[in-house]
């Protein structure tokens, strides 16, 4: 990659001595590669001042030095599990060697901080650590130290020549552990578990389709989390999951062998039960199980098909030319619903748009929780049908569409519906949660449905029809801001500033890491750059980005090769495009 002859660590030390006390911009000289005894350090980007975003560096440890067991990177699944594990190791080593908050305190601004973009509970391909044929590349940031705005070369030397090598040794070099630890195998065991678990999770998800399932929850899985803001497993009083006998399925995984749990088949599945009995917790676990989880997470043997999309009401969101007519018609003022646009969608129209957009992007499973759904979108009971005639109610409720979604489009649904028995008529199966215990109540629900007529009439009997892709006018995907040709910035997990617009992703819950938001921002910028002046249909753009990442990795999104990108799904990229308020889309003309 770097064509100039490498300097070495001694020369780096000399440079830092020479730069000491000079103006901060002279740090730019550090750009380049340095051969250390056990790895190469690359200084990729040097910050302009001590208060700017810290400098970006990476290290490459050759395979023979890292000495990872060959099994730990045999195949993509295992390499991703290993990389995720090594990123966490690196983060731990930073804390140990450079202080609790990743250092700092070596002068002004971010002086002395060392940071890596570490994963949460999910295990997803990322650019922080990558393992290729045993070679390990780790990307991280360093705050190059300053006193005021003068280079502190002595502190920089401590960071780059003492701390960084110690972190690399501790986190990324296995032989080091064999020598330094009383239990030399503990680390390689943990590494193997990370690789095994991730390979099993991918195998489990791949097996679902083969078994006609859309989701699987292993017996013994721990679903509740520590809190609404802490994604780690609940420690005390967690009731492990046990499948109702009727749904018991056994799937054989490459490492764990036979695993038994609840298989949820395709079709319409209802989750019912009293309040606070664990319904939403089960659904949330399924929603997150489009991703793999680290060993010990409790959800590491929970899997949902990769095309599962959480659907919710999202009033206030912008909607651009979405055909919501399968759900909503005859809006007041004759507003078109074949190409519905709004700057401020309602609960029901936003939920309808979320479903139609998910179908357009290729979703095969919808996950809906009554807690976050629009009630008038989900149900319309007999008495309300009597009071408000169909011709003055624009909404065809989901209960009258959920079967057509499956029968016509092969799109399954899993719904939490503790409040309405109207769904008994349309469900293939009903799971009741009682004190966190799942039971099969399908027969009971069906016999109640046969015995107690609701008196409600089915609405909107016609077919849903083909879901046509929309065409994006790519000139409206405009990342310019002021004099800058491209201004795209992730604001944490929840938002992207794109040109003059802000994309609000707060309620897109299957974005689980900030790095995904950043990567989506990079993908949008790439689409804008490539497509300026043209039009393209939305699913084709999603395919294009997916292929690019599949074939060339996340680095294809950003030539600066940042270390803080995390892989996202096509549905979340679509969600961002759909929430860009300035975007112009049009329905493909009906043939
Ligand atoms: P519901 O949706 O049925 O009202 P929730 O899923 O929100 O209920 O769960 C209610 C509470 O119970 C939450 O605080 C959740 O963390 C906790 N909880 C859920 N499942 C379990 C479980 N298996 N073991 C222990 N606590 C659980
Ligand atoms: Mg709930």
XYZ file of C-alpha atoms and ligand atoms in Angstrom:
619
model
C 0.000 0.000 0.000
C 2.743 2.396 1.004
C 5.397 2.494 -1.680
C 8.082 4.454 0.162
C 10.641 2.511 2.147
C 9.533 2.049 5.708
C 11.203 3.984 8.403
C 11.606 2.150 11.678
C 10.656 2.774 15.294
C 14.032 4.289 16.112
C 13.612 6.828 13.335
C 10.154 7.617 14.651
C 11.669 8.327 18.049
C 14.245 10.634 16.473
C 11.537 12.478 14.568
C 9.517 13.003 17.723
C 12.579 14.357 19.548
C 13.208 16.745 16.692
C 9.561 17.880 16.537
C 9.302 18.382 20.318
C 8.317 21.936 21.196
C 7.518 22.851 17.594
C 4.199 24.016 16.168
C 1.466 21.384 16.141
C 1.077 21.229 12.321
C 4.609 19.801 12.074
C 3.133 16.520 13.335
C 1.960 16.078 9.725
C 5.478 14.805 8.997
C 4.596 11.636 10.848
C 2.411 10.409 8.028
C 3.732 7.114 6.723
C 4.742 3.654 7.857
C 7.180 2.531 10.568
C 8.598 -0.939 11.002
C 8.490 -2.047 14.633
C 10.055 -5.345 15.690
C 6.683 -7.165 15.761
C 4.369 -5.072 13.582
C 4.150 -2.112 11.247
C 2.632 1.144 12.433
C 0.940 3.298 9.819
C 0.096 6.907 10.538
C -2.775 7.548 8.120
C -4.140 10.925 9.076
C -2.692 13.534 11.409
C -5.065 15.876 13.223
C -4.662 19.605 12.550
C -4.681 20.694 16.189
C -4.931 19.093 19.632
C -8.696 19.721 19.826
C -9.578 18.264 16.412
C -10.720 14.683 15.862
C -7.740 12.527 16.910
C -5.230 11.152 14.413
C -5.971 7.897 12.623
C -3.414 5.108 12.685
C -3.320 1.393 12.066
C -1.042 -1.508 12.834
C -0.476 -4.660 10.823
C 0.742 -7.741 12.664
C 2.035 -10.498 10.353
C 0.386 -13.894 10.693
C 3.490 -15.667 11.995
C 3.777 -13.141 14.827
C 0.096 -12.845 15.737
C 0.109 -16.654 15.853
C -3.668 -17.002 15.875
C -4.811 -20.606 15.707
C -5.532 -21.321 12.028
C -9.065 -22.383 12.907
C -9.834 -18.925 14.265
C -9.919 -17.406 10.791
C -10.954 -20.348 8.608
C -13.914 -18.897 6.731
C -15.580 -15.512 6.895
C -17.889 -16.235 9.850
C -15.002 -17.360 12.028
C -12.780 -14.455 10.974
C -15.537 -11.957 11.891
C -16.062 -13.584 15.303
C -12.321 -13.474 15.893
C -12.002 -9.851 14.754
C -14.810 -8.821 17.076
C -13.102 -10.606 19.957
C -9.749 -8.982 19.160
C -11.361 -5.532 19.035
C -12.670 -6.054 22.553
C -9.245 -7.329 23.640
C -7.698 -4.212 22.188
C -10.143 -1.992 24.042
C -9.397 -3.781 27.307
C -5.660 -3.428 26.736
C -6.068 0.295 26.023
C -7.841 0.704 29.335
C -5.198 -1.264 31.179
C -2.174 0.381 29.613
C -3.270 3.869 28.796
C -5.689 4.543 31.660
C -9.398 4.269 32.275
C -10.770 6.620 29.646
C -8.288 5.575 26.973
C -5.600 7.845 28.340
C -5.736 11.568 27.876
C -4.193 13.899 30.398
C -0.981 14.141 28.402
C -1.608 17.799 27.643
C -4.185 19.931 25.893
C -7.261 18.756 23.993
C -7.291 15.055 23.187
C -3.594 14.650 24.009
C -2.785 11.089 24.932
C -6.111 9.416 24.168
C -6.042 6.059 22.433
C -9.375 4.680 21.207
C -10.758 1.863 19.106
C -14.341 1.543 17.899
C -15.355 -1.438 20.015
C -18.483 -3.502 19.397
C -21.471 -3.795 21.697
C -23.211 -7.160 22.126
C -23.662 -7.766 18.407
C -21.004 -9.357 16.248
C -20.936 -7.680 12.854
C -18.213 -7.171 10.251
C -16.301 -4.010 11.095
C -13.171 -2.122 10.082
C -11.684 -1.710 13.576
C -9.940 -5.081 13.434
C -9.692 -7.273 10.383
C -8.143 -10.725 10.165
C -6.934 -11.943 6.786
C -5.199 -15.288 6.519
C -3.949 -14.808 10.045
C -2.577 -11.322 9.493
C -4.200 -8.851 11.874
C -4.921 -5.232 11.034
C -6.158 -2.958 13.819
C -7.256 0.632 13.208
C -7.547 3.114 16.028
C -7.105 6.751 16.899
C -4.458 8.563 18.914
C -4.622 12.092 20.251
C -1.137 13.368 19.470
C 0.013 15.217 22.603
C 0.529 18.947 22.868
C 1.297 21.526 25.480
C -0.982 24.329 24.443
C -0.448 24.188 20.698
C 3.162 23.000 20.834
C 4.156 19.433 20.096
C 4.922 17.348 23.174
C 7.296 14.915 21.523
C 8.217 13.192 24.765
C 4.594 12.292 25.502
C 4.083 11.265 21.878
C 7.041 8.935 22.154
C 5.567 7.389 25.273
C 2.299 6.768 23.445
C 3.564 5.521 20.125
C 6.683 3.692 21.261
C 5.650 2.327 24.660
C 1.883 2.192 24.967
C 0.942 1.198 21.436
C 3.404 -1.719 21.295
C 2.264 -2.895 24.738
C -1.385 -2.780 23.640
C -0.615 -4.645 20.427
C 1.342 -7.289 22.329
C -1.423 -7.791 24.882
C -4.353 -7.754 22.513
C -3.221 -9.110 19.200
C -0.228 -11.373 19.736
C -1.061 -14.818 21.029
C 2.477 -16.075 21.667
C 2.921 -13.200 24.088
C 0.090 -14.597 26.145
C 1.488 -18.065 26.130
C 4.580 -16.628 27.790
C 2.983 -14.054 30.091
C -0.036 -15.860 31.466
C -0.317 -18.590 33.998
C -3.053 -20.160 31.920
C -1.695 -19.881 28.421
C -4.698 -21.567 26.864
C -7.382 -19.368 28.393
C -7.001 -16.762 25.699
C -6.909 -19.074 22.729
C -9.905 -20.884 24.236
C -11.850 -17.620 24.411
C -10.788 -16.848 20.861
C -11.950 -20.239 19.632
C -15.284 -19.787 21.411
C -15.780 -16.420 19.684
C -15.100 -17.977 16.285
C -17.218 -21.082 17.006
C -20.162 -19.055 18.284
C -20.193 -16.798 15.267
C -19.920 -19.667 12.815
C -22.789 -21.424 14.588
C -24.945 -18.293 14.518
C -24.523 -17.929 10.766
C -25.207 -21.631 10.276
C -28.341 -21.356 12.421
C -29.678 -18.440 10.394
C -28.887 -20.237 7.157
C -30.730 -23.345 8.398
C -33.966 -21.470 9.106
C -35.119 -21.375 5.512
C -34.328 -25.039 5.064
C -36.620 -25.831 8.019
C -39.386 -23.484 6.828
C -38.753 -21.235 9.815
C -38.451 -17.478 10.113
C -36.976 -17.478 13.617
C -35.465 -19.728 16.267
C -34.933 -19.249 20.007
C -32.776 -21.896 21.679
C -33.767 -23.391 24.983
C -31.726 -21.704 27.669
C -31.479 -18.394 25.813
C -31.518 -15.332 28.054
C -33.579 -12.607 26.382
C -34.061 -9.780 28.916
C -31.458 -7.022 29.012
C -29.994 -5.218 31.979
C -31.888 -2.025 31.217
C -33.323 0.021 28.403
C -29.891 1.571 27.889
C -27.728 -1.425 28.735
C -27.767 -4.188 26.144
C -25.943 -6.734 28.272
C -27.937 -9.715 29.590
C -30.008 -9.271 32.754
C -27.916 -10.688 35.564
C -30.363 -11.418 38.342
C -33.634 -13.273 38.060
C -33.508 -13.850 34.320
C -35.762 -16.768 33.369
C -34.099 -18.774 30.579
C -36.229 -19.464 27.524
C -37.901 -22.862 27.116
C -39.757 -23.821 23.939
C -43.346 -25.045 24.136
C -43.223 -28.741 23.125
C -45.299 -28.077 19.994
C -42.672 -25.739 18.547
C -39.608 -27.702 19.566
C -37.125 -27.956 16.743
C -33.623 -29.389 16.748
C -31.002 -27.909 14.469
C -27.466 -29.241 14.189
C -24.751 -26.622 14.278
C -21.148 -27.114 13.155
C -19.614 -26.544 16.602
C -22.334 -26.810 19.245
C -23.913 -29.875 17.641
C -27.650 -30.448 18.131
C -29.444 -27.424 19.568
C -33.108 -27.555 20.543
C -35.434 -24.603 20.840
C -38.539 -22.903 19.552
C -38.813 -22.759 15.798
C -41.263 -20.177 14.500
C -42.519 -21.273 11.083
C -43.396 -18.963 8.205
C -46.859 -17.454 8.250
C -48.630 -15.323 10.835
C -47.524 -15.729 14.439
C -49.164 -13.997 17.366
C -47.498 -13.375 20.714
C -50.075 -12.765 23.434
C -50.074 -12.591 27.225
C -50.614 -10.270 30.131
C -48.752 -7.021 30.581
C -45.172 -7.354 31.858
C -45.009 -11.066 31.031
C -42.167 -10.832 28.501
C -43.856 -10.334 25.100
C -41.884 -7.287 23.997
C -38.677 -8.811 25.306
C -39.182 -11.825 23.038
C -39.981 -9.655 20.036
C -37.000 -7.374 20.714
C -34.715 -10.414 20.821
C -36.079 -11.533 17.437
C -35.604 -8.062 16.001
C -31.954 -8.051 17.103
C -31.382 -11.623 15.972
C -30.837 -10.534 12.389
C -27.337 -10.011 13.820
C -25.113 -12.469 15.631
C -24.191 -12.002 19.271
C -21.054 -12.494 21.278
C -20.619 -15.606 23.418
C -22.415 -15.244 26.739
C -24.853 -12.631 25.452
C -27.793 -14.975 25.996
C -29.054 -14.374 22.463
C -26.159 -16.113 20.745
C -28.453 -18.950 19.674
C -31.393 -16.798 18.721
C -31.722 -16.227 14.990
C -34.147 -14.472 12.700
C -34.023 -14.570 8.915
C -31.771 -11.844 7.531
C -34.668 -10.094 5.787
C -36.678 -9.426 8.959
C -37.712 -5.819 9.459
C -39.132 -4.199 12.571
C -42.191 -2.140 11.728
C -43.572 0.604 13.909
C -45.532 3.818 13.810
C -43.265 6.791 13.320
C -45.440 9.857 13.182
C -43.692 12.972 12.025
C -41.411 11.222 9.557
C -41.185 12.348 5.960
C -42.520 10.037 3.255
C -41.764 10.318 -0.448
C -44.051 8.806 -3.098
C -44.833 5.535 -1.341
C -47.750 3.442 -2.553
C -49.642 2.949 0.697
C -52.919 2.171 -1.088
C -53.038 -1.456 0.130
C -53.625 0.024 3.599
C -54.884 3.524 3.114
C -57.281 5.017 0.596
C -59.535 7.998 0.158
C -57.646 10.336 2.434
C -59.391 13.621 3.162
C -58.879 16.157 0.389
C -58.457 13.394 -2.206
C -54.807 12.922 -1.373
C -53.157 10.323 -3.538
C -52.166 7.160 -1.725
C -50.633 5.397 -4.754
C -47.762 7.858 -4.392
C -48.163 9.219 -0.906
C -45.828 11.983 0.181
C -45.840 13.845 3.445
C -43.532 16.056 5.452
C -45.301 14.929 8.566
C -46.880 11.495 8.333
C -49.408 10.346 10.920
C -49.068 7.238 13.060
C -51.017 5.072 10.627
C -49.651 6.495 7.367
C -46.067 6.254 8.698
C -46.622 2.634 9.666
C -48.120 1.854 6.248
C -45.148 3.550 4.567
C -42.712 1.597 6.745
C -44.322 -1.666 5.608
C -44.430 -0.805 1.916
C -40.830 0.427 1.979
C -39.752 -2.786 3.707
C -41.472 -4.833 0.990
C -39.850 -2.722 -1.717
C -36.427 -3.457 -0.182
C -37.179 -7.197 -0.019
C -38.374 -7.918 3.529
C -39.749 -11.414 4.131
C -40.657 -11.045 7.803
C -42.349 -8.141 9.567
C -42.006 -7.742 13.335
C -44.646 -5.577 15.007
C -45.166 -4.794 18.685
C -48.458 -3.317 19.796
C -46.481 -1.049 22.137
C -45.108 0.898 19.185
C -47.850 0.397 16.594
C -50.716 2.730 15.697
C -53.836 1.135 17.167
C -56.099 2.327 14.338
C -53.679 0.770 11.862
C -53.726 -2.604 13.627
C -57.437 -3.091 14.396
C -60.940 -1.774 13.720
C -63.510 -3.636 15.695
C -67.161 -4.402 14.991
C -68.590 -1.524 16.961
C -66.304 0.968 15.286
C -67.224 -0.474 11.898
C -70.838 0.167 12.836
C -70.224 3.766 13.921
C -67.780 4.850 11.204
C -68.739 3.426 7.834
C -65.954 2.043 5.651
C -66.351 4.807 3.094
C -65.303 7.398 5.646
C -62.423 5.379 7.097
C -59.365 5.482 4.851
C -57.561 2.693 6.700
C -57.786 -1.000 5.954
C -56.423 -2.368 9.207
C -53.422 -4.685 9.252
C -55.590 -7.525 10.572
C -57.294 -7.614 7.149
C -53.998 -7.528 5.222
C -51.665 -9.751 7.176
C -52.817 -12.977 5.448
C -52.549 -11.475 1.972
C -49.017 -10.374 2.774
C -48.145 -13.982 3.426
C -50.259 -15.707 0.794
C -49.617 -13.244 -2.011
C -46.088 -12.090 -1.216
C -44.638 -14.787 1.044
C -44.095 -12.171 3.744
C -44.529 -13.561 7.259
C -45.449 -11.555 10.352
C -44.744 -11.953 14.034
C -47.005 -9.699 16.065
C -47.242 -8.873 19.727
C -50.955 -8.390 20.284
C -51.990 -8.625 23.895
C -54.931 -6.313 23.407
C -57.020 -7.740 20.595
C -58.502 -11.165 19.964
C -59.448 -10.077 16.436
C -56.124 -11.498 15.301
C -57.093 -15.049 16.359
C -58.917 -15.440 13.029
C -55.830 -14.731 10.943
C -53.027 -16.302 12.972
C -51.395 -19.606 12.059
C -50.193 -19.962 15.628
C -50.471 -18.203 18.941
C -47.719 -18.134 21.565
C -48.690 -16.977 25.047
C -46.106 -15.525 27.406
C -46.846 -16.125 31.052
C -44.283 -15.168 33.640
C -41.672 -15.287 30.865
C -42.687 -18.794 29.939
C -43.836 -19.473 26.380
C -46.861 -21.698 25.802
C -48.632 -22.837 22.656
C -52.236 -21.613 22.880
C -53.077 -21.968 19.191
C -55.878 -24.497 19.678
C -57.486 -22.540 22.477
C -57.359 -19.330 20.475
C -58.833 -21.039 17.433
C -61.648 -22.622 19.393
C -62.433 -19.254 20.983
C -62.467 -17.704 17.520
C -64.914 -20.385 16.344
C -67.126 -20.037 19.423
C -67.190 -16.272 19.873
C -67.866 -14.381 16.675
C -66.549 -10.826 16.801
C -69.231 -9.598 14.441
C -66.708 -7.605 12.496
C -66.725 -7.616 8.707
C -63.547 -8.184 6.746
C -62.403 -5.067 4.972
C -60.373 -4.465 1.838
C -60.654 -7.875 0.256
C -58.724 -7.132 -2.936
C -55.165 -8.243 -3.595
C -52.207 -6.170 -2.457
C -50.768 -6.311 -5.938
C -47.210 -5.966 -7.122
C -44.946 -3.705 -5.077
C -43.245 -1.543 -7.668
C -39.835 -0.022 -6.966
C -39.564 3.728 -6.826
C -37.133 5.720 -8.914
C -34.816 8.159 -7.129
C -33.824 11.416 -8.739
C -30.186 11.281 -7.674
C -29.708 15.021 -8.114
C -31.881 15.343 -5.013
C -29.359 13.260 -3.067
C -27.268 16.341 -2.541
C -24.484 16.269 0.065
C -23.302 19.854 -0.584
C -23.367 22.330 2.219
C -22.159 25.910 1.884
C -18.863 25.824 0.053
C -18.245 22.183 0.836
C -18.829 19.751 -2.004
C -19.598 16.984 0.458
C -20.745 17.345 4.028
C -21.936 14.045 5.450
C -21.663 13.337 9.160
C -23.099 10.728 11.460
C -24.421 12.122 14.710
C -24.085 9.110 16.948
C -26.298 6.162 16.117
C -29.431 8.178 15.611
C -28.893 10.722 12.873
C -26.940 11.630 9.769
C -26.366 15.195 8.661
C -26.455 15.059 4.916
C -25.810 18.339 3.111
C -28.400 20.741 4.430
C -30.680 17.966 5.641
C -30.803 15.742 8.698
C -31.809 12.108 8.463
C -33.517 11.033 11.659
C -32.829 7.351 12.355
C -33.725 7.368 16.041
C -36.640 4.984 15.556
C -34.878 2.694 13.088
C -34.095 0.163 15.778
C -32.195 -2.346 13.677
C -29.326 0.107 13.436
C -27.539 -1.079 16.553
C -24.129 0.586 16.352
C -22.859 4.049 15.580
C -20.485 2.517 13.080
C -23.478 1.368 11.031
C -24.817 4.911 10.917
C -21.387 6.151 9.804
C -21.169 3.468 7.131
C -24.664 4.313 5.879
C -23.597 7.971 5.657
C -20.562 6.907 3.614
C -22.783 4.807 1.331
C -25.131 7.743 0.751
C -22.182 9.988 -0.104
C -20.905 7.370 -2.523
C -24.298 7.061 -4.222
C -24.473 10.841 -4.535
C -20.979 10.998 -6.043
C -21.556 8.180 -8.490
C -25.063 8.961 -9.505
C -25.057 12.731 -9.803
C -27.427 13.749 -12.530
C -29.032 10.372 -13.063
C -31.965 8.379 -11.792
C -32.024 4.844 -10.471
C -34.533 2.578 -8.922
C -34.194 2.159 -5.214
C -33.765 -1.623 -4.901
C -31.100 -1.505 -7.643
C -29.148 1.043 -5.577
C -29.411 -1.189 -2.525
C -28.125 -4.125 -4.608
C -25.261 -2.000 -5.886
C -24.069 -1.082 -2.385
C -24.545 -4.629 -1.074
C -22.501 -6.069 -3.960
C -19.803 -3.486 -3.461
C -19.405 -4.359 0.228
C -19.679 -8.082 -0.456
C -16.906 -7.968 -3.050
C -14.615 -5.234 -1.783
C -15.416 -4.849 1.909
C -16.480 -1.791 3.857
C -13.383 0.076 2.666
C -15.052 0.426 -0.728
C -17.343 2.998 0.905
C -14.633 5.411 1.994
C -11.178 5.758 0.420
C -9.766 7.056 3.723
C -10.227 3.557 5.143
C -11.615 4.632 8.521
C -11.537 2.175 11.418
C -15.030 2.914 12.638
C -17.349 1.480 9.992
C -19.699 -1.400 10.753
C -21.666 -3.401 8.210
C -25.342 -2.492 7.769
C -28.206 -4.200 5.960
C -29.979 -3.017 2.823
C -33.085 -2.258 4.894
C -31.305 0.311 7.031
C -29.706 1.963 4.001
C -33.198 2.150 2.501
C -34.483 3.571 5.790
C -31.950 6.403 5.541
C -32.812 7.196 1.919
C -36.488 7.120 2.828
C -36.012 9.565 5.686
C -33.988 12.154 3.793
C -36.443 15.016 3.627
C -35.009 16.563 0.494
C -35.055 13.387 -1.592
C -37.271 13.176 -4.652
C -38.634 9.802 -5.664
C -41.328 8.801 -8.068
C -43.236 5.590 -8.466
C -42.193 3.481 -11.434
C -44.984 3.827 -13.973
C -47.381 0.971 -13.704
C -47.054 -1.141 -16.843
P -44.689 -7.174 28.034
O -44.308 -6.734 26.674
O -45.324 -8.520 28.042
O -45.511 -6.175 28.752
P -41.861 -6.997 28.630
O -41.283 -7.881 27.597
O -41.734 -5.540 28.419
O -43.382 -7.370 28.914
O -41.163 -7.432 30.001
C -41.500 -6.862 31.226
C -40.302 -6.901 32.149
O -39.922 -8.222 32.422
C -39.084 -6.195 31.598
O -38.497 -5.435 32.618
C -38.177 -7.327 31.189
O -36.810 -6.977 31.271
C -38.532 -8.414 32.154
N -38.351 -9.737 31.543
C -38.721 -10.104 30.305
N -38.403 -11.385 30.063
C -37.807 -11.847 31.189
C -37.238 -13.100 31.561
N -37.207 -14.133 30.716
N -36.698 -13.189 32.791
C -36.714 -12.157 33.644
N -37.226 -10.969 33.350
C -37.767 -10.793 32.139
Mg -44.826 -4.942 25.688
